[in-house]
Every structure is written in structure tokens, then in C-alpha cells.
Coordinates of C-alpha atoms in Angstrom, one line a residue:
Q1 CA 13.8 49.6 -13.8
V2 CA 15.7 48.0 -10.7
Q3 CA 14.0 48.7 -7.1
L4 CA 15.4 47.5 -3.7
V5 CA 12.4 48.4 -1.2
E6 CA 14.4 47.5 2.1
S7 CA 11.5 46.4 5.1
G8 CA 11.9 45.3 9.0
G9 CA 13.5 48.4 10.4
G10 CA 11.9 49.8 14.2
L11 CA 13.0 50.5 17.4
V12 CA 14.3 47.3 20.3
Q13 CA 15.9 47.3 22.9
P14 CA 19.7 46.7 23.3
G15 CA 20.4 43.2 22.6
G16 CA 16.7 42.5 21.1
S17 CA 17.7 41.6 17.2
L18 CA 15.7 43.3 14.0
T19 CA 15.3 40.8 10.0
L20 CA 15.2 43.1 7.8
S21 CA 14.3 42.7 4.6
C22 CA 15.2 43.7 0.7
A23 CA 12.9 42.9 -2.0
A24 CA 14.4 43.4 -5.5
S25 CA 12.3 44.1 -8.7
V26 CA 15.0 41.6 -10.8
N27 CA 16.2 39.0 -10.8
L28 CA 19.0 38.4 -8.3
F29 CA 21.7 37.3 -10.6
A30 CA 21.4 40.1 -12.5
F31 CA 24.0 41.4 -9.7
T32 CA 27.2 40.5 -8.8
S33 CA 27.0 41.2 -5.4
M34 CA 24.0 42.5 -3.2
G35 CA 24.9 43.8 0.8
W36 CA 23.6 45.9 3.3
Y37 CA 25.2 49.6 4.3
R38 CA 24.2 51.3 6.9
Q39 CA 24.8 55.7 7.9
A40 CA 24.5 56.9 11.3
P41 CA 23.9 60.4 11.6
G42 CA 27.3 62.0 11.1
N43 CA 29.4 59.4 9.1
E44 CA 29.9 57.7 6.6
R45 CA 27.8 55.2 4.7
V46 CA 29.7 52.1 5.7
L47 CA 29.1 49.1 4.9
V48 CA 27.5 46.3 7.4
A49 CA 27.3 42.4 5.2
S50 CA 27.0 41.3 1.3
V51 CA 26.4 38.6 -0.3
S52 CA 28.1 36.7 -3.6
R53 CA 26.2 35.6 -6.0
G54 CA 27.9 32.5 -5.6
G55 CA 27.0 32.7 -2.2
G56 CA 30.6 34.3 -0.2
T57 CA 29.6 36.3 2.6
N58 CA 31.8 39.7 3.4
Y59 CA 31.2 41.3 7.0
G60 CA 31.8 45.2 8.9
D61 CA 34.3 44.3 11.1
F62 CA 31.8 46.2 13.9
V63 CA 29.8 42.9 13.2
K64 CA 31.9 40.1 14.9
G65 CA 29.0 37.6 14.6
R66 CA 26.1 38.8 15.7
F67 CA 24.6 39.7 12.3
T68 CA 24.3 37.0 9.7
I69 CA 23.4 38.0 5.7
S70 CA 21.1 35.9 3.6
R71 CA 19.9 35.9 0.1
H72 CA 16.5 33.6 -1.2
D73 CA 16.7 33.7 -5.2
A74 CA 13.5 32.2 -5.3
A75 CA 12.0 35.3 -3.3
R76 CA 14.7 38.0 -5.3
T77 CA 14.9 39.3 -1.3
V78 CA 18.2 39.5 0.5
S79 CA 18.0 39.3 4.5
L80 CA 19.7 40.8 6.9
Q81 CA 19.3 38.8 11.0
M82 CA 20.5 41.6 13.6
N83 CA 21.4 39.5 16.9
G84 CA 22.6 41.3 20.1
L85 CA 22.1 44.9 18.7
K86 CA 23.8 47.9 19.9
P87 CA 23.2 51.5 20.9
E88 CA 26.0 51.8 18.8
D89 CA 23.8 49.7 16.1
T90 CA 21.1 53.0 15.1
A91 CA 21.6 54.2 11.5
V92 CA 19.5 53.9 8.6
Y93 CA 20.0 50.7 7.0
Y94 CA 20.9 50.7 3.2
C95 CA 20.4 48.2 0.3
N96 CA 22.8 48.1 -2.5
A97 CA 22.8 45.9 -5.6
Q98 CA 26.1 46.0 -7.8
N99 CA 27.1 44.4 -11.0
D100 CA 30.6 44.7 -11.5
F101 CA 30.6 43.7 -15.5
T102 CA 27.9 46.6 -16.3
R103 CA 29.3 48.5 -12.9
D104 CA 25.9 49.4 -12.0
D105 CA 25.1 50.0 -8.8
Y106 CA 21.1 50.1 -6.8
W107 CA 20.3 51.5 -3.2
G108 CA 16.8 51.7 -1.3
Q109 CA 15.4 54.2 0.2
G110 CA 16.8 53.1 3.6
T111 CA 14.7 51.0 7.0
P112 CA 15.9 53.2 9.9
V113 CA 17.0 51.1 13.1
T114 CA 16.9 52.2 16.8
V115 CA 18.7 50.7 19.4
S116 CA 17.2 52.2 22.3
S117 CA 15.6 51.1 26.0

């Protein structure tokens, strides 16, 4: 059974940085893409960043060069480096893994990020 476990969330001041990590229980090549989504209270869950099996990346427009997604195949982890954090980045961040061929879709339990002074 696939499990995704996030870590690294917390409280940070505006302008600060955090690195989120997602550990998968299986080889990352089981998925065609992995990504990070976020959901703020009262809002829909939206894509923050994704990385394909081939290494291609995609970012939400609101990221604007502040975040970097990386995959570490040997460690079975995907990380999200977040710099220049803003209060509007406050949300629960979820790790996602998808396989477009099998249509499998997996989610982690989420890790909260709060940006506040």
C-alpha cells in the first residue's frame, strides 16, 4: 500500500523559508508525477508545484519563482523549498502522487504552514 508522509511544516515569519519533505513508501518511478498542493481555510485545494517522472516541473502562478520542487529518487522523497513566504501562503500543504496510466492517485495527510509575524 502506498503511503505518503509529509514533514517540515510550521510557523515562519513573512519573508522566511521552509522546506517541506514528502516520503513515499514505494519507488518514485511508480508514479508519473508527484506534487504539492495546498488548501487554505474556505478555499479549494490548488496545485503548488509538480515534478514528472522525467524531471519536468510545473508551478502555480502564485509561486513566481519563490518555490522549488525537487525529487530525490534514491531517498524516495520529494521536497518543496519555499522562500520569500507571505501570509497568503498559509495553508495545509499536501503531497500527491499520481500514475496517469493506472489512474492511481495518492495523498498524504497534510502538513500545516503558517506565515505570520
